[in-house]
CSV table of C-alpha atoms in Angstrom, one decimal:
chain,number,residue,atom,x,y,z
A,27,UNK,CA,112.5,-3.5,87.5
A,28,UNK,CA,110.1,-5.0,89.6
A,29,UNK,CA,109.3,-8.8,88.9
A,30,UNK,CA,105.9,-9.9,88.6
A,31,UNK,CA,104.9,-13.8,88.6
A,32,UNK,CA,101.7,-13.3,86.3
A,33,UNK,CA,100.5,-10.5,84.1
A,34,UNK,CA,97.3,-10.6,82.0
A,35,UNK,CA,97.8,-9.0,78.8
A,36,UNK,CA,95.3,-6.8,76.6
A,37,UNK,CA,95.7,-8.9,73.3
A,38,UNK,CA,94.7,-8.3,69.7
A,39,UNK,CA,97.3,-10.4,67.8
A,40,UNK,CA,98.5,-7.1,66.2
A,41,UNK,CA,102.0,-5.8,65.8
A,42,UNK,CA,102.2,-4.2,69.5
A,43,UNK,CA,100.7,-6.7,71.6
A,44,UNK,CA,102.6,-9.5,69.9
A,45,UNK,CA,106.0,-8.0,70.9
A,46,UNK,CA,104.8,-7.0,74.3
A,47,UNK,CA,104.5,-11.0,74.9
A,48,UNK,CA,108.3,-11.5,74.9
A,49,UNK,CA,109.2,-8.2,76.2
A,50,UNK,CA,107.4,-9.0,79.4
A,51,UNK,CA,108.8,-12.3,79.9
A,52,UNK,CA,112.2,-11.0,79.1
A,53,UNK,CA,112.1,-8.2,81.6
A,54,UNK,CA,109.8,-9.0,84.2
A,55,UNK,CA,110.2,-12.9,84.3
A,56,UNK,CA,106.5,-13.5,84.4
A,57,UNK,CA,104.0,-16.0,83.0
A,58,UNK,CA,101.7,-13.9,80.3
A,59,UNK,CA,98.0,-14.7,79.8
A,60,UNK,CA,96.4,-12.9,77.0
A,61,UNK,CA,92.9,-11.7,76.6
A,62,UNK,CA,91.1,-10.9,73.7
A,63,UNK,CA,87.9,-9.1,73.8
A,64,UNK,CA,85.6,-9.8,70.7
A,65,UNK,CA,83.7,-6.7,69.9
A,66,UNK,CA,83.1,-7.9,66.4
A,67,UNK,CA,86.8,-7.9,64.6
A,68,UNK,CA,85.7,-11.2,63.5
A,69,UNK,CA,88.5,-12.0,60.9
A,70,UNK,CA,91.4,-10.6,63.3
A,71,UNK,CA,90.3,-13.6,65.7
A,72,UNK,CA,90.9,-16.5,63.4
A,73,UNK,CA,94.4,-18.2,64.4
A,74,UNK,CA,94.8,-15.8,67.3
A,75,UNK,CA,95.3,-18.6,69.9
A,76,UNK,CA,98.0,-20.5,67.9
A,77,UNK,CA,99.7,-16.9,67.4
A,78,UNK,CA,99.5,-16.1,71.2
A,79,UNK,CA,101.0,-19.6,72.3
A,80,UNK,CA,103.8,-19.5,69.6
A,81,UNK,CA,104.9,-16.1,70.8
A,82,UNK,CA,105.3,-17.0,74.4
A,83,UNK,CA,102.1,-16.9,76.0
A,84,UNK,CA,100.8,-19.5,78.5
A,85,UNK,CA,97.1,-19.1,77.4
A,86,UNK,CA,94.4,-17.0,75.6
A,87,UNK,CA,91.0,-16.0,76.4
A,88,UNK,CA,88.9,-15.1,73.7
A,89,UNK,CA,85.9,-13.3,75.3
A,90,UNK,CA,82.6,-12.9,73.2
A,91,UNK,CA,81.4,-9.5,74.5
A,92,UNK,CA,79.5,-8.1,71.5
A,93,UNK,CA,76.0,-8.2,73.1
A,94,UNK,CA,77.4,-6.3,76.3
A,95,UNK,CA,79.2,-4.0,73.9
A,96,UNK,CA,76.3,-3.2,71.9
A,97,UNK,CA,73.4,-3.1,74.5
A,98,UNK,CA,75.4,-1.6,77.4
A,99,UNK,CA,77.5,0.8,75.3
A,100,UNK,CA,76.7,1.4,71.9
A,101,UNK,CA,72.9,1.9,72.2
A,102,UNK,CA,73.2,4.2,75.5
A,103,UNK,CA,75.4,6.3,73.2
A,104,UNK,CA,73.1,6.5,70.3
A,105,UNK,CA,70.3,7.1,72.4
A,106,UNK,CA,72.3,10.2,73.8
A,107,UNK,CA,72.9,11.3,70.3
A,108,UNK,CA,76.6,11.7,71.4
A,109,UNK,CA,79.3,12.5,68.8
A,110,UNK,CA,82.9,13.5,69.5
A,111,UNK,CA,83.8,16.1,66.7
A,112,UNK,CA,81.4,14.2,64.5
A,113,UNK,CA,83.4,10.8,65.3
A,114,UNK,CA,81.0,8.2,66.5
A,115,UNK,CA,83.1,7.1,69.1
A,116,UNK,CA,83.7,3.6,67.8
A,117,UNK,CA,86.9,2.8,69.6
A,118,UNK,CA,86.3,4.7,72.5
A,119,UNK,CA,83.1,3.1,73.8
A,120,UNK,CA,84.8,-0.3,72.8
A,121,UNK,CA,87.4,0.0,75.4
A,122,UNK,CA,85.5,0.0,78.8
A,123,UNK,CA,83.9,-3.3,78.1
A,124,UNK,CA,87.3,-5.1,76.9
A,125,UNK,CA,89.0,-3.5,79.9
A,126,UNK,CA,86.4,-4.6,82.3
A,127,UNK,CA,86.3,-8.4,80.9
A,128,UNK,CA,90.1,-8.2,81.5
A,129,UNK,CA,90.0,-7.3,85.0
A,130,UNK,CA,87.5,-10.0,85.6
A,131,UNK,CA,90.0,-12.5,84.1
A,132,UNK,CA,92.8,-11.1,86.0
A,133,UNK,CA,91.3,-11.5,89.2
A,134,UNK,CA,90.2,-15.1,88.4
A,135,UNK,CA,93.9,-15.8,87.4
A,136,UNK,CA,95.2,-14.2,90.4
A,137,UNK,CA,97.3,-12.0,88.4
A,138,UNK,CA,99.5,-9.4,89.9
A,139,UNK,CA,99.4,-6.8,86.9
A,140,UNK,CA,97.7,-5.9,83.6
A,141,UNK,CA,99.4,-5.1,80.5
A,142,UNK,CA,98.2,-3.2,77.9
A,143,UNK,CA,99.8,-2.1,74.1
A,144,UNK,CA,98.7,1.4,74.2
A,145,UNK,CA,101.0,4.3,73.3
A,146,UNK,CA,101.6,7.0,75.4
A,147,UNK,CA,100.5,9.4,72.8
A,148,UNK,CA,96.8,8.0,72.6
A,149,UNK,CA,93.4,7.9,74.1
A,150,UNK,CA,93.2,3.9,74.6
A,151,UNK,CA,95.8,4.1,77.3
A,152,UNK,CA,93.4,6.6,79.3
A,153,UNK,CA,90.2,4.5,78.5
A,154,UNK,CA,91.7,1.1,79.6
A,155,UNK,CA,93.3,2.4,82.9
A,156,UNK,CA,90.5,4.1,83.9
A,157,UNK,CA,88.2,1.0,83.4
A,158,UNK,CA,90.9,-0.8,85.6
A,159,UNK,CA,90.7,1.4,88.3
A,160,UNK,CA,87.1,1.5,88.5
A,161,UNK,CA,87.1,-2.2,88.8
A,162,UNK,CA,90.7,-3.0,90.7
A,163,UNK,CA,92.0,0.3,91.8
A,164,UNK,CA,94.9,-1.3,93.5
A,165,UNK,CA,96.0,-3.2,90.5
A,166,UNK,CA,99.5,-2.6,88.8
A,167,UNK,CA,99.5,-1.7,85.3
A,168,UNK,CA,102.3,-1.9,82.9
A,169,UNK,CA,102.2,0.1,79.7
A,170,UNK,CA,105.6,-0.8,77.6
A,171,UNK,CA,105.0,2.2,75.1
A,172,UNK,CA,105.9,4.6,78.3
A,173,UNK,CA,109.1,2.6,79.5
A,174,UNK,CA,110.7,0.5,76.4
A,175,UNK,CA,113.3,1.8,74.2
A,176,UNK,CA,111.3,1.2,71.1
A,177,UNK,CA,110.4,4.3,69.5
A,178,UNK,CA,108.5,3.6,66.0
A,179,UNK,CA,106.3,1.1,64.4
A,180,UNK,CA,109.5,0.2,62.3
A,181,UNK,CA,111.6,-0.4,65.1
A,182,UNK,CA,108.8,-2.7,66.5
A,183,UNK,CA,109.1,-4.6,63.1
A,184,UNK,CA,112.5,-4.9,63.6
A,185,UNK,CA,112.0,-6.4,67.2
A,186,UNK,CA,109.5,-9.0,66.0
A,187,UNK,CA,111.7,-10.2,63.3
A,188,UNK,CA,114.7,-10.5,65.8
A,189,UNK,CA,112.2,-12.4,68.0
A,190,UNK,CA,111.0,-14.4,65.0
A,191,UNK,CA,107.3,-13.3,65.3
A,192,UNK,CA,105.3,-13.7,62.4
A,193,UNK,CA,104.0,-10.4,61.0
A,194,UNK,CA,101.8,-9.5,58.3
A,195,UNK,CA,102.6,-5.7,58.0
A,196,UNK,CA,105.5,-4.3,56.2
A,197,UNK,CA,106.7,-0.9,56.5
A,198,UNK,CA,105.0,0.4,53.4
A,199,UNK,CA,101.7,-1.0,54.5
A,200,UNK,CA,101.3,-0.9,58.2
A,201,UNK,CA,98.5,1.7,59.0
A,202,UNK,CA,97.3,1.7,62.5
A,203,UNK,CA,93.8,0.3,62.2
A,204,UNK,CA,90.9,-0.7,64.8
A,205,UNK,CA,88.2,-2.7,63.8
A,206,UNK,CA,84.9,-3.7,65.7
A,207,UNK,CA,81.4,-4.3,65.1
A,208,UNK,CA,80.9,-0.7,64.7
A,209,UNK,CA,83.7,1.0,62.7
A,210,UNK,CA,87.0,0.6,61.3
A,211,UNK,CA,89.8,3.4,61.8
A,212,UNK,CA,92.8,4.4,59.7
A,213,UNK,CA,95.7,6.1,61.0
A,214,UNK,CA,99.3,6.8,60.0
A,215,UNK,CA,101.5,6.8,56.9
A,216,UNK,CA,100.2,9.3,54.3
A,217,UNK,CA,97.2,9.7,56.5
A,218,UNK,CA,99.4,11.6,58.8
A,219,UNK,CA,99.7,14.7,56.5
A,220,UNK,CA,96.0,16.3,56.4
A,221,UNK,CA,96.9,17.9,52.7
A,222,UNK,CA,96.6,14.1,51.5
A,223,UNK,CA,93.4,12.8,50.4
A,224,UNK,CA,92.5,9.2,51.5
A,225,UNK,CA,93.0,6.5,48.9
A,226,UNK,CA,89.3,5.5,49.1
A,227,UNK,CA,89.1,4.3,45.7
A,228,UNK,CA,92.5,2.0,45.9
A,229,UNK,CA,91.8,-1.6,46.2
A,230,UNK,CA,92.2,-2.9,49.8
A,231,UNK,CA,92.1,0.5,51.5
A,232,UNK,CA,88.2,0.4,52.7
A,233,UNK,CA,87.4,-3.0,53.9
A,234,UNK,CA,84.0,-2.3,55.2
A,235,UNK,CA,82.4,-0.8,52.0
A,236,UNK,CA,83.3,1.4,48.8
A,237,UNK,CA,83.9,5.0,48.1
A,238,UNK,CA,80.3,6.8,47.0
A,239,UNK,CA,81.8,6.9,43.2
A,240,UNK,CA,81.8,3.1,43.4
A,241,UNK,CA,78.5,2.6,45.1
A,242,UNK,CA,75.5,1.5,42.6
A,243,UNK,CA,73.5,4.0,40.6
A,244,UNK,CA,70.3,2.6,42.2
A,245,UNK,CA,69.3,3.8,45.7
A,246,UNK,CA,68.5,1.2,48.3
A,247,UNK,CA,65.4,2.0,50.8
A,248,UNK,CA,65.5,0.8,54.2
A,249,UNK,CA,63.0,1.0,57.2
A,250,UNK,CA,64.1,0.9,60.7
A,251,UNK,CA,61.6,1.0,63.8
A,252,UNK,CA,62.8,2.0,67.3
A,253,UNK,CA,61.2,1.3,70.4
A,254,UNK,CA,62.0,3.9,73.2
A,255,UNK,CA,65.3,5.0,71.4
A,256,UNK,CA,66.7,1.6,70.9
A,257,UNK,CA,66.5,0.1,67.1
A,258,UNK,CA,64.6,-3.3,67.0
A,259,UNK,CA,63.3,-4.0,63.5
A,260,UNK,CA,64.7,-3.7,60.0
A,261,UNK,CA,62.3,-3.6,57.1
A,262,UNK,CA,59.7,-4.8,59.4
A,263,UNK,CA,61.4,-7.7,61.0
A,264,UNK,CA,62.9,-8.0,64.6
A,265,UNK,CA,66.5,-8.4,64.7
A,266,UNK,CA,69.0,-8.0,67.7
A,267,UNK,CA,71.6,-5.3,68.0
A,268,UNK,CA,74.4,-7.1,67.0
A,269,UNK,CA,72.8,-8.5,64.0
A,270,UNK,CA,71.3,-5.2,63.1
A,271,UNK,CA,74.6,-3.5,63.2
A,272,UNK,CA,76.1,-6.1,60.9
A,273,UNK,CA,73.6,-6.0,58.5
A,274,UNK,CA,73.1,-2.3,58.2
A,275,UNK,CA,77.4,-2.3,57.7
A,276,UNK,CA,77.0,-4.4,55.0
A,277,UNK,CA,73.9,-2.2,53.3
A,278,UNK,CA,75.4,1.2,54.3
A,279,UNK,CA,79.1,-0.4,52.9
A,280,UNK,CA,78.0,-1.2,49.6
A,281,UNK,CA,76.3,2.2,49.4
A,282,UNK,CA,79.3,4.0,50.3
A,283,UNK,CA,77.6,5.2,53.6
A,284,UNK,CA,79.9,6.4,56.7
A,285,UNK,CA,83.0,7.7,55.5
A,286,UNK,CA,84.7,10.3,57.7
A,287,UNK,CA,88.1,12.0,57.3
A,288,UNK,CA,88.7,14.3,60.7
A,289,UNK,CA,91.5,16.1,62.2
A,290,UNK,CA,90.4,15.3,65.7
A,291,UNK,CA,91.6,16.6,69.4
A,292,UNK,CA,93.0,14.0,71.1
A,293,UNK,CA,92.7,13.7,75.1
A,294,UNK,CA,96.4,14.1,75.4
A,295,UNK,CA,96.1,17.7,73.8
A,296,UNK,CA,97.5,17.0,70.1
A,297,UNK,CA,95.6,17.0,66.9
A,298,UNK,CA,95.5,13.6,65.3
A,299,UNK,CA,94.1,13.0,61.4
A,300,UNK,CA,91.8,9.9,61.2
A,301,UNK,CA,89.9,7.9,58.7
A,302,UNK,CA,86.8,6.3,59.8
A,303,UNK,CA,84.2,3.9,58.4
A,304,UNK,CA,81.3,3.4,60.3
A,305,UNK,CA,78.4,2.4,57.6
A,306,UNK,CA,75.9,1.0,60.2
A,307,UNK,CA,76.2,3.4,63.1
A,308,UNK,CA,76.0,6.5,60.7
A,309,UNK,CA,72.9,5.2,59.5
A,310,UNK,CA,71.6,4.4,63.1
A,311,UNK,CA,72.2,7.9,64.3
A,312,UNK,CA,70.9,9.4,61.4
A,313,UNK,CA,67.7,7.7,61.9
A,314,UNK,CA,67.3,8.1,65.4
A,315,UNK,CA,67.9,11.9,64.9
A,316,UNK,CA,65.1,12.0,62.6
A,317,UNK,CA,62.6,10.2,65.1
A,318,UNK,CA,63.6,12.6,67.6
A,319,UNK,CA,62.2,15.4,65.9
A,320,UNK,CA,59.0,14.3,65.7
A,321,UNK,CA,58.9,12.8,68.8
A,322,UNK,CA,60.5,15.1,71.4
A,323,UNK,CA,59.6,18.6,72.6
A,324,UNK,CA,61.8,21.9,71.9
A,325,UNK,CA,63.0,22.3,75.1
A,326,UNK,CA,63.9,18.8,75.7
A,327,UNK,CA,65.4,18.3,72.2
A,328,UNK,CA,67.5,21.5,72.6
A,329,UNK,CA,68.6,20.4,76.1
A,330,UNK,CA,69.6,16.9,75.0
A,331,UNK,CA,71.8,18.2,72.2
A,332,UNK,CA,73.7,20.2,74.6
A,333,UNK,CA,73.9,17.3,76.9
A,334,UNK,CA,75.2,15.1,73.9
A,335,UNK,CA,78.3,17.0,73.4
A,336,UNK,CA,79.1,16.5,77.1
A,337,UNK,CA,78.2,13.0,77.1
A,338,UNK,CA,80.5,12.4,73.9
A,339,UNK,CA,83.3,14.1,75.8
A,340,UNK,CA,82.9,11.7,78.8
A,341,UNK,CA,83.0,8.7,76.5
A,342,UNK,CA,86.0,9.7,74.4
A,343,UNK,CA,87.7,10.6,77.4
A,344,UNK,CA,87.5,6.9,79.0
A,345,UNK,CA,85.0,8.1,81.9
A,346,UNK,CA,82.3,5.7,81.3
A,347,UNK,CA,82.3,3.9,84.9
A,348,UNK,CA,81.8,7.7,86.4
A,349,UNK,CA,78.4,9.1,88.4
A,350,UNK,CA,78.4,11.7,86.0
A,351,UNK,CA,77.7,9.3,83.1
A,352,UNK,CA,75.3,7.6,84.7
A,353,UNK,CA,73.4,10.2,85.8
A,354,UNK,CA,73.3,11.5,82.0
A,355,UNK,CA,72.4,8.2,80.9
A,356,UNK,CA,69.3,8.2,83.1
A,357,UNK,CA,68.2,11.6,82.1
A,358,UNK,CA,68.6,10.3,78.2
A,359,UNK,CA,66.5,7.1,79.0
A,360,UNK,CA,63.7,9.6,80.5
A,361,UNK,CA,63.5,11.2,77.2
A,362,UNK,CA,63.6,8.2,75.2
A,363,UNK,CA,60.1,7.0,76.5
A,364,UNK,CA,58.3,8.4,73.4
A,365,UNK,CA,60.9,7.9,70.9
A,366,UNK,CA,59.3,5.1,69.3
A,367,UNK,CA,58.3,4.9,65.4
A,368,UNK,CA,59.5,4.0,62.1
A,369,UNK,CA,62.0,5.6,59.7
A,370,UNK,CA,62.5,5.4,56.2
A,371,UNK,CA,65.5,6.2,54.6
A,372,UNK,CA,66.9,6.3,51.2
A,373,UNK,CA,70.7,5.2,50.8
A,374,UNK,CA,72.4,6.6,47.5
A,375,UNK,CA,76.2,7.3,46.6
A,376,UNK,CA,77.3,8.3,50.3
A,377,UNK,CA,74.1,9.9,51.1
A,378,UNK,CA,71.1,9.0,53.5
A,379,UNK,CA,68.0,10.9,52.5
A,380,UNK,CA,64.9,11.1,54.5
A,381,UNK,CA,61.9,9.1,53.0
A,382,UNK,CA,59.5,9.3,55.9
A,383,UNK,CA,58.9,9.2,59.4
A,384,UNK,CA,56.3,7.8,61.7
A,385,UNK,CA,55.2,7.7,65.3
A,386,UNK,CA,52.2,7.4,67.5
A,387,UNK,CA,54.0,9.5,69.8
A,388,UNK,CA,54.4,12.3,67.1
A,389,UNK,CA,54.3,16.1,68.2
A,390,UNK,CA,53.9,17.0,64.6
A,391,UNK,CA,50.5,18.6,64.0
A,392,UNK,CA,49.5,19.0,60.2
A,393,UNK,CA,46.5,20.9,61.1
A,394,UNK,CA,48.8,23.3,63.1
A,395,UNK,CA,51.6,23.8,60.7
A,396,UNK,CA,49.7,24.0,57.4
A,397,UNK,CA,49.6,26.7,55.3
A,398,UNK,CA,46.2,26.3,54.2
A,399,UNK,CA,42.9,27.6,56.3
A,400,UNK,CA,42.5,26.0,59.6
A,401,UNK,CA,40.4,26.5,63.0
A,402,UNK,CA,43.3,25.8,65.6
A,403,UNK,CA,45.9,28.6,65.2
A,404,UNK,CA,44.9,32.2,65.4
A,405,UNK,CA,47.4,34.0,63.5
A,406,UNK,CA,46.3,37.5,65.3
A,407,UNK,CA,47.9,36.2,68.8
A,408,UNK,CA,51.4,36.5,67.4
A,409,UNK,CA,51.3,40.2,67.3
A,410,UNK,CA,51.0,40.5,71.0
A,411,UNK,CA,53.7,37.9,71.1
A,412,UNK,CA,56.3,39.6,69.1
A,413,UNK,CA,55.7,42.9,70.8
A,414,UNK,CA,56.2,41.2,74.3
A,415,UNK,CA,59.3,39.1,73.0
A,416,UNK,CA,60.6,42.3,71.4
A,417,UNK,CA,60.1,44.4,74.0
A,418,UNK,CA,63.7,44.5,75.5
A,419,UNK,CA,64.9,45.4,71.9
A,420,UNK,CA,62.5,48.0,71.6
A,421,UNK,CA,63.5,49.6,75.0
A,422,UNK,CA,67.2,49.6,74.0
A,423,UNK,CA,66.8,51.3,70.8
A,424,UNK,CA,64.6,54.1,72.3
A,425,UNK,CA,67.3,54.7,75.0
A,426,UNK,CA,70.0,55.1,72.2
A,427,UNK,CA,67.8,57.3,70.3
A,428,UNK,CA,67.3,59.6,73.5
A,429,UNK,CA,71.1,59.7,74.1
């Protein structure tokens, strides 16, 4: 096996990356430098440096990239309205900024390889490695899950015990989770069988909120103001993106908002069942969509909805740093020039209910749409329009009749 002098590891402090540190040292004889990108996982960062050093790392970088994550990845994706099979891409768009920062530190440290703990079955291996290729095309990448003898999470636990690595997980509670500012994902254990209902009401399962059944019987009203597609105010008060998402996570979580249980199509070809908590993100997507209904013309709105599917595929598949994604974002930014206004929502037991929308750029005309008498719409014009619009149908029917 090739030897490396210094390897930078994408480190979370979880089971995978904890056992990778001694594994790297045993197999490559290298110094291991850990990098943790803070994208809002908060509590998971507590005691992380002590844990990394005790496990054998020479140092740990904890990089706060929350603002970059929100402004350069979350909001551009929100503006695009991109969803992958209803999944709001919480893990997908968090990987590129983390990997980008890892490359920067690897170059700074003079590392001769980068390592990640993604499995060979997942999407994240692609997201990390495509970003590394974009910024360090010649950098060797080590992916232990693709080459070591460990085959399961149970074997990981056994390996950790053999190396005296303290772990919080047990074989009965080791859901695979990913937490950041935007969401929390749950995979594994009973969730691997789509026939099993998620244990939403079981204490400790949900971490960002409560189930709709446990939400208050009283609704909560909120107002979100957007400036060119970007949310800038909550309930009339200016707020930055990071604080906005944190606040909406709290409000939405308390009202049972943002639970998603799906079987999604992974990039590597298999189907995978996941349960997601995305309270603040679900609210923002809903509010943004509502505002666009009055601020975008029909053709732009419909074309943008088509583009959103392609944009979501790019993000999901780790293709953030590509010319196509940049071009799509440029188109989206052009459409957002008039997406400015206020959206009022009612949150109640897992539901988001529209409660009013206003904008100085609104294309909605009450005078044109009214059922009452008006002076701006000539209903007789519809006859000629229908005759022309339906002409192909009429000609085809006449031909069939004369056969």
